[in-house]
Short mmCIF file of C-alpha atoms and ligand atoms in Angstrom, two decimals:
data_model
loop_
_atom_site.label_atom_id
_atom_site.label_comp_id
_atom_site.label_asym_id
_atom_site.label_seq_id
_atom_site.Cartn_x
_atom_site.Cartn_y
_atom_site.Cartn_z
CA UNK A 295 -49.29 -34.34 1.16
CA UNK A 296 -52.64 -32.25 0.07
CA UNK A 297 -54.23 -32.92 -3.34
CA UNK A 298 -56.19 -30.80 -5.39
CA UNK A 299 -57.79 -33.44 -7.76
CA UNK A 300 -59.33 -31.06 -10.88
CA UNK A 301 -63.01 -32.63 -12.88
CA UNK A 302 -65.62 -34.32 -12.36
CA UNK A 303 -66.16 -37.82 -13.90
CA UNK A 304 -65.93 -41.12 -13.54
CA UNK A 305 -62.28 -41.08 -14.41
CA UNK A 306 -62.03 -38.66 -11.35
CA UNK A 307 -63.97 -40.77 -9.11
CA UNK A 308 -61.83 -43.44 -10.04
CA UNK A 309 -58.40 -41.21 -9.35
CA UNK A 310 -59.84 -39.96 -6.27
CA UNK A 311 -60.38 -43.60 -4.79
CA UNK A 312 -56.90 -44.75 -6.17
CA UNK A 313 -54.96 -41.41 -4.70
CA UNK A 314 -56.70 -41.94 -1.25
CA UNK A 315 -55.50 -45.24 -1.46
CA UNK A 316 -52.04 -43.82 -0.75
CA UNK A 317 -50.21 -43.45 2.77
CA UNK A 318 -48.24 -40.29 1.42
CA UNK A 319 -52.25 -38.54 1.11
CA UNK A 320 -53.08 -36.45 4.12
CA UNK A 321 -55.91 -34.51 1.90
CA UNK A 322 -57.53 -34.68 -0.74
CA UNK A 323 -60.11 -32.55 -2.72
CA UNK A 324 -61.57 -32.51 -5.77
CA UNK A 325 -63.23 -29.91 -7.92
CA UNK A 326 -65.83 -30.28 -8.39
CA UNK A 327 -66.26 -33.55 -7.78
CA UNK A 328 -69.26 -35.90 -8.02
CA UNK A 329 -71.66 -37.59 -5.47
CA UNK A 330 -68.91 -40.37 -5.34
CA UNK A 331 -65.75 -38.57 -4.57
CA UNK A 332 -67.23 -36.65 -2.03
CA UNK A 333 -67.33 -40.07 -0.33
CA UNK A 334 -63.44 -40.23 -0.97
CA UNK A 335 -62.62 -36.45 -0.11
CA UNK A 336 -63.79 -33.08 -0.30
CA UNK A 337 -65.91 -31.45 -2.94
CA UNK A 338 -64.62 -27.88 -3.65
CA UNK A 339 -67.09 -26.07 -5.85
CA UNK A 340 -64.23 -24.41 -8.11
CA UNK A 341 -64.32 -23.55 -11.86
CA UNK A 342 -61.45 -26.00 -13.86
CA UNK A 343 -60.81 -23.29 -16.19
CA UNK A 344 -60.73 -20.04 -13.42
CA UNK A 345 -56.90 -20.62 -12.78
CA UNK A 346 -56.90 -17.21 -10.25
CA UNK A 347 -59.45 -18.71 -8.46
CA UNK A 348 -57.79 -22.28 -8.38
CA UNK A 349 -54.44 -19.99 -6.87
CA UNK A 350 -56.37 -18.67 -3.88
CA UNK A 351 -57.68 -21.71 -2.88
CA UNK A 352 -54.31 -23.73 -3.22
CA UNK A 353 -52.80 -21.13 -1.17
CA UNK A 354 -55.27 -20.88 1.70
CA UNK A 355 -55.38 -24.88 1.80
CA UNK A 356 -51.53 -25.07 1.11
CA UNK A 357 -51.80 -27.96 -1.38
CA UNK A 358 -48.75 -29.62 -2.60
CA UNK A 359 -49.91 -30.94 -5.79
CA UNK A 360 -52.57 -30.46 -8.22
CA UNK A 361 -53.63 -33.35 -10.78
CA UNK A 362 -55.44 -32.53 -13.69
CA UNK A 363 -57.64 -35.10 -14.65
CA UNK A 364 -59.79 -33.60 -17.87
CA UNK A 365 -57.43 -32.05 -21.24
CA UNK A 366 -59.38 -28.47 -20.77
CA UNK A 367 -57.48 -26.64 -18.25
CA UNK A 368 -54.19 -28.26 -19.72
CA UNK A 369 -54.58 -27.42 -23.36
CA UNK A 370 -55.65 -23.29 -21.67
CA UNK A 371 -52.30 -23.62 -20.02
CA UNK A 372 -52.63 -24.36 -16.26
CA UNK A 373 -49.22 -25.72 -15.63
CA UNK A 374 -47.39 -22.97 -17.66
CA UNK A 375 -49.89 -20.69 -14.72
CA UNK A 376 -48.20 -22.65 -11.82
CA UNK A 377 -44.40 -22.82 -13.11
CA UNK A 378 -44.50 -18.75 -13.41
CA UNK A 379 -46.85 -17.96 -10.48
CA UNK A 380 -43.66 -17.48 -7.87
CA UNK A 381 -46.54 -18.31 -5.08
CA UNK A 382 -47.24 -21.45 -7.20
CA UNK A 383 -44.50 -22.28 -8.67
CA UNK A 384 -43.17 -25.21 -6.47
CA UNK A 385 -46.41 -27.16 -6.42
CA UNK A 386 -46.51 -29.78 -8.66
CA UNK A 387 -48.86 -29.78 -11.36
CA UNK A 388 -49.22 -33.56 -13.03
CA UNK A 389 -49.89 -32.66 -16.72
CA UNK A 390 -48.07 -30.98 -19.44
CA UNK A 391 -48.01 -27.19 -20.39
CA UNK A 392 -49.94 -25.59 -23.21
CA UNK A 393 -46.89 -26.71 -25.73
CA UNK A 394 -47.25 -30.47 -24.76
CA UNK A 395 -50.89 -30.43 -24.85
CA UNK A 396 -51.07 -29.33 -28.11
CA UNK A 397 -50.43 -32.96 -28.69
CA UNK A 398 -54.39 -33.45 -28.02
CA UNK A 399 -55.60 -29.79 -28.38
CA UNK A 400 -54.43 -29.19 -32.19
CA UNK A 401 -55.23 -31.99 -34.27
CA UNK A 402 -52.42 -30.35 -37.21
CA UNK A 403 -49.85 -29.84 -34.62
CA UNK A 404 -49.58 -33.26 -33.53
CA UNK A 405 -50.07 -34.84 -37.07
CA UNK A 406 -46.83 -33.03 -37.71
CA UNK A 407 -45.13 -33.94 -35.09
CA UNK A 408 -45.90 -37.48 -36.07
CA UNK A 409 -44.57 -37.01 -39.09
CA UNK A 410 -41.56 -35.47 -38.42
CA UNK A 411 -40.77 -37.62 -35.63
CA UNK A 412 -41.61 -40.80 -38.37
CA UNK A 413 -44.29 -42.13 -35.94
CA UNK A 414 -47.01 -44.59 -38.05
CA UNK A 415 -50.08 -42.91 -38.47
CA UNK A 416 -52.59 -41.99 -41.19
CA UNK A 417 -51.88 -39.72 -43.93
CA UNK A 418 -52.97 -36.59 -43.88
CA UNK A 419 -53.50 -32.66 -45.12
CA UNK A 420 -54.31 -29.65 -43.32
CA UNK A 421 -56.27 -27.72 -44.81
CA UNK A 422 -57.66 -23.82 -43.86
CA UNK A 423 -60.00 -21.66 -46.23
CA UNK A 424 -56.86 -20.50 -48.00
CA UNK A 425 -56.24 -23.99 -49.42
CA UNK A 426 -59.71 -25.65 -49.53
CA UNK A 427 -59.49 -26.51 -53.03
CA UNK A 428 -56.08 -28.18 -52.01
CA UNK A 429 -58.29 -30.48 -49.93
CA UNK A 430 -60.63 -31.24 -52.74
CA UNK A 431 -58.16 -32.80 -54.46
CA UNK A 432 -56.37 -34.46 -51.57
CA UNK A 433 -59.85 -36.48 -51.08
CA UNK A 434 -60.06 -37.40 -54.57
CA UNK A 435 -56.77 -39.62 -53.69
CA UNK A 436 -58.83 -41.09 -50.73
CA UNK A 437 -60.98 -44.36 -50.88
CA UNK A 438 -64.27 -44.12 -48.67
CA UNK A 439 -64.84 -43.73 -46.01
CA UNK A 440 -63.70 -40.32 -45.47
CA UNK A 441 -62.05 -38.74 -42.34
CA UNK A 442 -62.46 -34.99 -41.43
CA UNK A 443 -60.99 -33.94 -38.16
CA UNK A 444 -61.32 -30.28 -36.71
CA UNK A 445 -58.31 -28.99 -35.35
CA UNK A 446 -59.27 -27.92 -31.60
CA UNK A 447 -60.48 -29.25 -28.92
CA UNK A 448 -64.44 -29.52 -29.86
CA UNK A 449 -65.92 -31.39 -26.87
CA UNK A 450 -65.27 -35.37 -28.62
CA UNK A 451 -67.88 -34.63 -31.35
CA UNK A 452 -65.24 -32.95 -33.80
CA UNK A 453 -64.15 -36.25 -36.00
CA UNK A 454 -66.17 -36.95 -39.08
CA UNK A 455 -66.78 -39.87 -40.81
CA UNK A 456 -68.20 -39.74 -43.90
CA UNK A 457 -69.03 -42.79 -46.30
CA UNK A 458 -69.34 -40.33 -50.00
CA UNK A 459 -66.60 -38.14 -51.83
CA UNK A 460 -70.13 -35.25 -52.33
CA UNK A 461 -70.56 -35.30 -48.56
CA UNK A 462 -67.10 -35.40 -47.68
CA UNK A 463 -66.32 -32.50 -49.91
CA UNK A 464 -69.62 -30.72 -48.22
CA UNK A 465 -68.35 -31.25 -44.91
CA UNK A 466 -65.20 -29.80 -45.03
CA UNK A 467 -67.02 -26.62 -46.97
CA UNK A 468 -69.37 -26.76 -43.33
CA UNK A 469 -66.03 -27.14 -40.77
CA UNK A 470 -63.82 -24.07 -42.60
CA UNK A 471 -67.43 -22.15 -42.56
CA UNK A 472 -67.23 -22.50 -38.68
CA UNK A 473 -69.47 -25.53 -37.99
CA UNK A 474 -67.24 -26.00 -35.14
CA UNK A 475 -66.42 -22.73 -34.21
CA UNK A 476 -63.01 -21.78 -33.73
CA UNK A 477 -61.80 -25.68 -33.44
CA UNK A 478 -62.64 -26.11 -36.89
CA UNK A 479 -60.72 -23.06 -38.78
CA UNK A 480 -57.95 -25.64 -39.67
CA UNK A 481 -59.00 -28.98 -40.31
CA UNK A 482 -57.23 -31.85 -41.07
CA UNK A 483 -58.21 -34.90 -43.62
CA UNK A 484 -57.09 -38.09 -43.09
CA UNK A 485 -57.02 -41.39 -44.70
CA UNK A 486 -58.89 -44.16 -43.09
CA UNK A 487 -57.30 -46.81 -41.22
CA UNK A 488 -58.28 -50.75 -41.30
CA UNK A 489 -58.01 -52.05 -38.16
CA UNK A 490 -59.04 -52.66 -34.26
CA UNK A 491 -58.93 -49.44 -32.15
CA UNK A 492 -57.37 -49.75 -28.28
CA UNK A 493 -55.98 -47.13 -26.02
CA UNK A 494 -52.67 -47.48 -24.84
CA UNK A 495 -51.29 -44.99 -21.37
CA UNK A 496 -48.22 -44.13 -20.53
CA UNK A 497 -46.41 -41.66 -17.54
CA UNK A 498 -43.48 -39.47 -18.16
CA UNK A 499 -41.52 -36.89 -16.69
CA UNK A 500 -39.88 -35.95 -19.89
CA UNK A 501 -37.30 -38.46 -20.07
CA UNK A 502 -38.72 -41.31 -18.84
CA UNK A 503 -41.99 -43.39 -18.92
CA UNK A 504 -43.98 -46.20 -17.65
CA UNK A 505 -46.66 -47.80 -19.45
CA UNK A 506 -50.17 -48.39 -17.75
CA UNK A 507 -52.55 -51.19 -17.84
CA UNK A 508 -53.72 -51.00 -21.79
CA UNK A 509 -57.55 -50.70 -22.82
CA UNK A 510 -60.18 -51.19 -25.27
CA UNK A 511 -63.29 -48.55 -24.91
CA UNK A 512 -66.58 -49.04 -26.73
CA UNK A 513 -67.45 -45.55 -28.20
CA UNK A 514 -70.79 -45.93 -29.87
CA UNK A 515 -73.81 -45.53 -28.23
CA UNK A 516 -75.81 -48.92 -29.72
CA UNK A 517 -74.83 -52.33 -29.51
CA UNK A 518 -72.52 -53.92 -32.01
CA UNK A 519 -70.86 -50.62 -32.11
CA UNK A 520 -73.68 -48.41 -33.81
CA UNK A 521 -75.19 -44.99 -33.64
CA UNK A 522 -73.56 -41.94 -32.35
CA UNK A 523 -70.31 -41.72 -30.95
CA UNK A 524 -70.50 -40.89 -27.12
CA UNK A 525 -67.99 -40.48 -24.40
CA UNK A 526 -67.83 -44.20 -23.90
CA UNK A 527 -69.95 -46.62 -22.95
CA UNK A 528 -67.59 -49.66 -21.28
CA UNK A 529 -63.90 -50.33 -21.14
CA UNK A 530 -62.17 -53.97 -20.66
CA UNK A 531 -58.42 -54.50 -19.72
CA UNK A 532 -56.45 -55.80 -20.37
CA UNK A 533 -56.83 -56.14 -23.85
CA UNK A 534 -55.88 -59.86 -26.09
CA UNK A 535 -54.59 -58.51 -28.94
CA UNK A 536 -51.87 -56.36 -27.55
CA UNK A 537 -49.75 -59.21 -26.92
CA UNK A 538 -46.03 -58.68 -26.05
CA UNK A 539 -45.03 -58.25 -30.18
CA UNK A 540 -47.47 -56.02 -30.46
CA UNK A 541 -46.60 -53.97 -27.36
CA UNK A 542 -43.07 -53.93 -28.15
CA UNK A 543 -43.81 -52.39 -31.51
CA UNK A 544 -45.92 -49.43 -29.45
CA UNK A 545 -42.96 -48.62 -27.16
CA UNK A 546 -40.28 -48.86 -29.70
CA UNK A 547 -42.38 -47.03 -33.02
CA UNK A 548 -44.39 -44.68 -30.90
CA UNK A 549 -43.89 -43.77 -27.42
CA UNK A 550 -39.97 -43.50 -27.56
CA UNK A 551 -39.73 -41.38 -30.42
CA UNK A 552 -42.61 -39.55 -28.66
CA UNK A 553 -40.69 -38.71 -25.72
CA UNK A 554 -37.65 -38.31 -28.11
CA UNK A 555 -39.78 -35.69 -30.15
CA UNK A 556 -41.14 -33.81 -27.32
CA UNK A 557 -36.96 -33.19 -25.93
CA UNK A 558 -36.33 -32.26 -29.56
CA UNK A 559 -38.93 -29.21 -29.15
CA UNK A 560 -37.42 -28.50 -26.13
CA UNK A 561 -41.49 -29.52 -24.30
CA UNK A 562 -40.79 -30.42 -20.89
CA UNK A 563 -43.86 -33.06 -20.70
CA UNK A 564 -44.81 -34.46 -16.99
CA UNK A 565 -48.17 -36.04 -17.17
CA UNK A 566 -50.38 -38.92 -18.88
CA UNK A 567 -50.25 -39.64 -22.30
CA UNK A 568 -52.99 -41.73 -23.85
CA UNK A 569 -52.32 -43.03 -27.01
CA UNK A 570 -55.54 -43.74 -29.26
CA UNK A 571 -54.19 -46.32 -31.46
CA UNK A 572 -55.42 -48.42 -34.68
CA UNK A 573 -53.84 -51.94 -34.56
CA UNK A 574 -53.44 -52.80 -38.35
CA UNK A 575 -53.01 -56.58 -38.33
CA UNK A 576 -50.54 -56.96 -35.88
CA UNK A 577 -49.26 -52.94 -36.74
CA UNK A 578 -49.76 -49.59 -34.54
CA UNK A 579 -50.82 -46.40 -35.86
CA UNK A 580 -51.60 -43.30 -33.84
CA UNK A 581 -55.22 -42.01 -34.36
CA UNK A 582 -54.81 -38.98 -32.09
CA UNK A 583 -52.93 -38.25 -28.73
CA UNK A 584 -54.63 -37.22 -25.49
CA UNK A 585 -52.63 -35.86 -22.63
CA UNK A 586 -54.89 -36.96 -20.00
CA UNK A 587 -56.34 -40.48 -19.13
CA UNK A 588 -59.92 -41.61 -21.00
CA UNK A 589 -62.90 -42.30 -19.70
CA UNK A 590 -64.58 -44.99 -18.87
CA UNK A 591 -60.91 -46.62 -19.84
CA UNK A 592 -59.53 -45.34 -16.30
CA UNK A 593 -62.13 -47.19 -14.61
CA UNK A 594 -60.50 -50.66 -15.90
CA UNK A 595 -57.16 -49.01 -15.86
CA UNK A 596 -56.53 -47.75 -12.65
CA UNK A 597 -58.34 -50.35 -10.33
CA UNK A 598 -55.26 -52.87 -12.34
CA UNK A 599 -52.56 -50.91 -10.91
CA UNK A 600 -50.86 -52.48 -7.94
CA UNK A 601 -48.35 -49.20 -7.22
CA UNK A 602 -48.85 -46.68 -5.55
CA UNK A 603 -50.57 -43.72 -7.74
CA UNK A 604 -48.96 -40.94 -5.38
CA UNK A 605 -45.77 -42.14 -5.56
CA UNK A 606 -46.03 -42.32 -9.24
CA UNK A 607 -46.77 -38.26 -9.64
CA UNK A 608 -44.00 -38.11 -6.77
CA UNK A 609 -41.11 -39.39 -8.33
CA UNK A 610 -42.40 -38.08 -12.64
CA UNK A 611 -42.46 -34.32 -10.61
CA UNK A 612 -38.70 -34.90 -9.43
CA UNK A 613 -37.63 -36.64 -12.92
CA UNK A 614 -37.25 -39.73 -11.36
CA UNK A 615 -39.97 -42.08 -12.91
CA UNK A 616 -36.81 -44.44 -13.31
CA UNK A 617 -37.12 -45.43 -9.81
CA UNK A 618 -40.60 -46.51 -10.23
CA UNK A 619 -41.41 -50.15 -10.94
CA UNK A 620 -44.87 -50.64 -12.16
CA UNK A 621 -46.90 -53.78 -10.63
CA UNK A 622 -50.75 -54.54 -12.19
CA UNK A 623 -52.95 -57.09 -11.09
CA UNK A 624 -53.43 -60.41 -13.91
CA UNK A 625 -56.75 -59.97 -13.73
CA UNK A 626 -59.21 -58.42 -16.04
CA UNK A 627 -61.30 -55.75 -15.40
CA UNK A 628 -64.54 -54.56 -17.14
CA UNK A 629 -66.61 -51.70 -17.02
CA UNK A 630 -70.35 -50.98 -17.95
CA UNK A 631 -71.50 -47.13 -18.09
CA UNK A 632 -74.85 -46.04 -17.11
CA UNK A 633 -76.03 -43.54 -19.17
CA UNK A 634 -78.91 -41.34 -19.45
CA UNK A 635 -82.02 -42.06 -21.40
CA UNK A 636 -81.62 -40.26 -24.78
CA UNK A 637 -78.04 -39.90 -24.16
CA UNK A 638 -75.41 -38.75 -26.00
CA UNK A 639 -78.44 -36.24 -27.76
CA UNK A 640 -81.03 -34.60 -25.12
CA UNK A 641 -81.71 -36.42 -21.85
CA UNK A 642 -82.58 -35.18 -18.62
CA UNK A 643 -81.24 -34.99 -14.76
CA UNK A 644 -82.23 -35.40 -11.95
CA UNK A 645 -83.41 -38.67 -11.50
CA UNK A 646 -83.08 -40.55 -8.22
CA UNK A 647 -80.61 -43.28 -8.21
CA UNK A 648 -81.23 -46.58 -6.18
CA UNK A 649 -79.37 -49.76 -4.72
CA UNK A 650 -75.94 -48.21 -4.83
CA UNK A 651 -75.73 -49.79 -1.69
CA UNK A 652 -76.40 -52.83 -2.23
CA UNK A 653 -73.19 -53.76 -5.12
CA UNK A 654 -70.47 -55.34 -3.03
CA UNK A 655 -68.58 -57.24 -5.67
CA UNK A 656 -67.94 -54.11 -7.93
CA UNK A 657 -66.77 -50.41 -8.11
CA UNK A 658 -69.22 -48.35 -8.63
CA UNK A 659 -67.62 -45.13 -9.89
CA UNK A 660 -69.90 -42.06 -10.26
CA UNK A 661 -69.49 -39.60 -13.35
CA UNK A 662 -72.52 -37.72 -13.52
CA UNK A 663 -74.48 -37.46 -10.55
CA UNK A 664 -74.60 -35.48 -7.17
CA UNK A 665 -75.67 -35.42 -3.82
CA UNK A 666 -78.71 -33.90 -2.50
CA UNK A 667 -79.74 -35.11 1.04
CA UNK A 668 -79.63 -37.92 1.25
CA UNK A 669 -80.27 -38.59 -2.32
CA UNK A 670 -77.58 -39.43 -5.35
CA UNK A 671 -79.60 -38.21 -8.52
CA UNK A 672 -78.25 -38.21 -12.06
CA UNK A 673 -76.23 -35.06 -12.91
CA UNK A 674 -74.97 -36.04 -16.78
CA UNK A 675 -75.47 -38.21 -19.69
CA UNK A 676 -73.03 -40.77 -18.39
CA UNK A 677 -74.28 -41.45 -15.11
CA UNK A 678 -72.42 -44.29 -13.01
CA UNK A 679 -69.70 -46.63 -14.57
CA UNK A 680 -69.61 -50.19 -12.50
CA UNK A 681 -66.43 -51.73 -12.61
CA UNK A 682 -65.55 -55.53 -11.82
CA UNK A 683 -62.39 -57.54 -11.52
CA UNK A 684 -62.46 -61.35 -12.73
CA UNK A 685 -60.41 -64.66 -13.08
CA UNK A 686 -61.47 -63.85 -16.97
CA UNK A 687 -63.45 -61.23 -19.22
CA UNK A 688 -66.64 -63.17 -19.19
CA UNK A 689 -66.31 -63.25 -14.86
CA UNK A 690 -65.80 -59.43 -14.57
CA UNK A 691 -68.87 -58.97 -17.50
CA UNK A 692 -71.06 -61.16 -15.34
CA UNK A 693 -70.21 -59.32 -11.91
CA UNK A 694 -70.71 -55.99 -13.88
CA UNK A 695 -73.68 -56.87 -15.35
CA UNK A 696 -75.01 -58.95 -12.01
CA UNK A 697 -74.45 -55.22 -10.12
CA UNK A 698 -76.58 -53.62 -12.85
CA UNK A 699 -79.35 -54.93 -11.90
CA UNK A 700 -79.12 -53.82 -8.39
CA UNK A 701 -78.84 -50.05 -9.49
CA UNK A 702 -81.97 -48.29 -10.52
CA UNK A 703 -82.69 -44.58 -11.90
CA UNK A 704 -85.35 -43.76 -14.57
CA UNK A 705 -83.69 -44.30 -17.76
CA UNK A 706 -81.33 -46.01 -16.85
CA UNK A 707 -79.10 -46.95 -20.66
CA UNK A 708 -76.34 -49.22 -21.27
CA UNK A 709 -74.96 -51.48 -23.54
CA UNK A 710 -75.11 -55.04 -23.10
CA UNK A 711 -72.06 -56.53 -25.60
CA UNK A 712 -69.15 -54.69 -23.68
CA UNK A 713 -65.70 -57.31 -24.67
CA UNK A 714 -68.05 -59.53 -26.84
CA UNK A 715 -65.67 -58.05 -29.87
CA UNK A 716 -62.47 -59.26 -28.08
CA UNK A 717 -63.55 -62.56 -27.71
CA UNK A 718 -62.16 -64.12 -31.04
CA UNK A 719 -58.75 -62.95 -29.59
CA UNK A 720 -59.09 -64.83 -25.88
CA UNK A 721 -56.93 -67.80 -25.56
CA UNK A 722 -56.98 -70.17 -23.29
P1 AMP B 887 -60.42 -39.12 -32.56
O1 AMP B 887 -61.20 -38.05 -31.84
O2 AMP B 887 -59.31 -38.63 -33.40
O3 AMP B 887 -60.06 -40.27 -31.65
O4 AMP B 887 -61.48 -39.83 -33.53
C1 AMP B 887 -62.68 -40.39 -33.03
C2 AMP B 887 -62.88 -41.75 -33.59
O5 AMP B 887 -62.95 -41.68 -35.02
C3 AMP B 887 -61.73 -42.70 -33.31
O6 AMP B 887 -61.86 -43.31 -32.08
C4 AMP B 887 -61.88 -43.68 -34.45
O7 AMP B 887 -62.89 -44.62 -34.17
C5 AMP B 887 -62.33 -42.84 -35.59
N1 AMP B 887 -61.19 -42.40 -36.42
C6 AMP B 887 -60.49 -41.27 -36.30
N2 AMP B 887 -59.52 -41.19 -37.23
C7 AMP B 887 -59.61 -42.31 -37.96
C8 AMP B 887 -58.87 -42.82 -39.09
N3 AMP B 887 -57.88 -42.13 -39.65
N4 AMP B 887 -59.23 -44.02 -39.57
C9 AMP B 887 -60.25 -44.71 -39.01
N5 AMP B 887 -60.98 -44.29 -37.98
C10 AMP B 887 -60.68 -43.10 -37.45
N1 LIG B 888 -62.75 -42.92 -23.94
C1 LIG B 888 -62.13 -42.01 -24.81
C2 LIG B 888 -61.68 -40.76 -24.20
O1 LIG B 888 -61.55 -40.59 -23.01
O2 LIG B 888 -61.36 -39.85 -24.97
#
C-alpha cells in the first residue's frame, strides 16, 4: 500500500514511524514532513490546504490512502474532495468530511450537538452581534472565571479565560468586533468547569470504535501550569485517574451517543476523534472535540499501541473496525517538548541542533525542525518532543529527562514538572 501522510509535527513524525512500522506499507510520504520523517519516508514539499495539487500528486504516485494528521485540511473539506473526485474517489481518506469536522471547526455546532445528543458538558450560549446584549446577561448568571470561546478554528489561541465580569463583558465586545477574524463572528460563552483536564482518543468508521491509549497534556508554557497556553509542552500515558469507572462512564455518556449522534445527522465519520475532557470528581464533561489526534499527546499515545496502525485505517475504511482488537503496551510513556526560546510569543529558527545521535533509550520525535546538509536546525516553536517508555511514570520522566541533556540547540526551553500533577493519583 502507498501512504500520503499530510503535516508536519511531532504528531506526524510520530505517525510516520508507527505507519512504517507496518508490513502492509510499501510507501510512504509525508507532506511536508520534518527533518525526522524524512528519516522514515519521503518528504513531498506539498501545500495541506492545495487539495488540486494534493490530486496530481496522488495520481502520478498512485497512493492508496491519504491520512490526515492536522484538523485544517479536514475542517476545508478534503475528504468530501476525494469521495466526489471520480479519479479520487476510491482512495481512502482517514478523517471525516467537512460535516463531521465541524465537531472541532465550529465551537456552536458541536455545543449543540452535545446538547441535543444529552452529552455532559458545560453550559453554554452562542452569541453573534445580533444578540450581544443576550450574552451580557448570560454572564451575569456565571461565577468567575469566565469562558469565551470563538467559534472557528483560530490556530489554539481562540479560548479565553477571563478572571472579572468588566473584562469578560469587554472581551466578548473585542471577539464579535473581529479580534479573531472570521472565527470569532459567533462566539460561544461557557461556564467554567472544576476539575482535572485529560484527552481521551477514539477510531471509528461510523458505526464502530476503538478507544486509544488515554492522555494527559501539559498546555501552559511555565511550570506548575502557568503563563500562556502553547501547543503543549509534555504528554504522559496512561493516565491514573481514568480508572476503569471512570472510563466506562466516557464510553457509555460520551463516545456512544457520539457515534449515535453523528448516524442521527446522517455524518458518515471515519477518522480520530479526540475528546478534550474535564474529569469532575470522578465525572466526564466534554470541553471541545477535535477530529484529529493532539500533539505532543500522540507521542505517548501511539508508541503504547501494540496493533498494527495500517490495519487499523484498513479495516475503519471498509466499516469493519469490529474486527480489530486493540493491544497497548502496560507501560507508561512520557514525553518532554523542546521548544524554542521565547516560545509560544516571538522566537527564532534556525538554530543548529546537537546529540540527536547520541539518545538511544528514547524517541526522539521531531516537530519543528528540518534538514539542511547535514545539519537538523530548528524550524518552529516546538522543536523536538523526546519520548520514553518506563516500568513507571517517574522511569520514563528520568529517561526523558536523562536524553535531554544529550540534545543541544540555542534556546533550547522545556518544562521540567511534566506528570508531577498526576502523582497524588499513582498507586502502588
Ligand atoms: P479548548 O480549545 O476548548 O480546549 O480550550 C482550551 C483550554 O481552555 C482547555 O484545555 C481548558 O484548559 C480551558 N477550558 C476551555 N473550556 C473550559 C471550561 N468550560 N471550563 C474550564 N476550562 C476550560
Ligand atoms: N495537545 C492539544 C492539542 O493537540 O490540541
Amino acid at each position: 500500500m502507498k501512504i500520503l501522510l499530510l503535516g508536519s509535527g511531532g504528531r506526524e513524525h510520530t505517525l510516520a514511524w508507527k505507519i512504517a512500522k507496518s508490513p502492509l506499507v510499501k510507501m510512504l510520504y509525508i507532506a511536508p514532513g520534518n527533518a525526522g520523517t524524512a528519516n522514515i519516508g519521503e518528504n513531498i514539499d506539498l501545500p495541506v490546504n492545495d487539495f488540486s495539487v494534493i490530486k496530481q500528486f496522488v495520481l502520478e504516485k498512485e497512493i492508496n490512502m491519504v491520512v490526515v494528521g492536522p484538523e485544517a485540511p479536514l475542517v476545508d473539506g478534503i475528504t468530501d474532495f476525494f469521495e466526489q473526485d471520480i479519479q479520487l474517489s476510491h482512495i481512502s481518506v482517514i478523517g471525516p468530511g467537512k460535516a463531521g469536522a465541524q465537531l472541532e471547526g465550529s465551537k456552536a455546532w458541536s455545543k449543540k450537538f452535545m446538547q441535543k445528543n444529552n452529552i455532559p458538558t458545560a453550559r453554554f450560549l452562542e452569541v453573534s452581534p445580533e444578540n450581544m446584549s443576550e450574552g451580557f446577561k448570560f454572564l451575569e448568571t456565571l461565577k468567575p472565571p469566565f469562558v469565551l470561546k470563538a467559534d472557528g478554528l483560530a490556530a489554539g489561541k481562540g479560548v479565553l479565560i477571563l478572571s472579572s465580569l468588566k473584562e469578560a463583558k469587554d472581551e466578548l465586545k473585542n471577539m464579535l468586533n473581529g479580534k479573531f477574524g472570521a472565527a470569532s463572528q459567533k462566539v460561544v460563552i461557557e461556564e467554567y468547569l472544576q476539575g482535572i483536564e485529560l484527552s481521551v482518543f477514539f477510531v471509528t468508521d461510523g458505526t464502530h470504535y476503538r478507544l486509544l491509549p488515554e492522555a494527559k497534556d501539559y498546555k501552559r508554557i511555565g511550570e506548575g501550569d502557568t503563563g500562556l497556553n502553547t501547543g503543549g509542552m509534555g504528554a504522559v500515558s496512561p493516565v491514573p485517574f481514568a480508572d476503569a469507572g471512570f472510563m466506562a462512564k466516557v464510553e457509555k455518556q460520551i463516545i456512544q451517543p457520539t457515534i449515535a449522534g453523528l448516524k442521527a445527522e446522517n455524518i458518515n465519520y471515519r477518522g480520530f476523534v479526540f475528546l478534550g475532557l474535564m474529569n469532575d470528581g470522578g465525572s466526564p464533561f466534554v470541553i471541545e472535540y477535535n477530529v484529529r489526534l493532539g500533539d505532543p499527546e500522540t507521542e505517548v499515545v501511539l508508541p503504547r499501541l501494540e496493533t498494527d496502525l495500517v490495519e487499523i485505517f484498513k479495516a475503519m475504511a471498509e466499516n469493519k473496525l469490529d474486527t480489530i482488537t486493540m493491544s497497548f503496551l502496560p507501560q507508561t510513556a512520557a514525553t518532554v517538548m523542546l521548544v524554542s526560546k521565547g516560545y509560544p510569543e516571538k522566537y527564532e529558527k534556525g538554530k543548529t541542533i546537537t546529540g540527536l545521535e547520541s539518545v538511544n533509550d528514547s524517541f526522539v520525535f521531531h516537530a519543528g525542525t528540518k534538514q539542511e546538509n547535514d545539519t537538523v536546525l530548528t524550524n518552529g516553536g516546538r522543536v523536538i518532543a523526546v519520548t520514553s517508555l518506563g516500568h513507571s511514570m517517574d522511569d520514563a520522566l528520568a529517561k526523558s529527562y536523562a536524553a535531554i541533556d544529550e540534545i543541544n540547540f540555542e534556546g533550547k526551553t522545556f518544562r521540567r514538572d511534566i506528570g508531577q500533577d498526576l502523582k497524588e493519583y499513582v498507586t502502588g
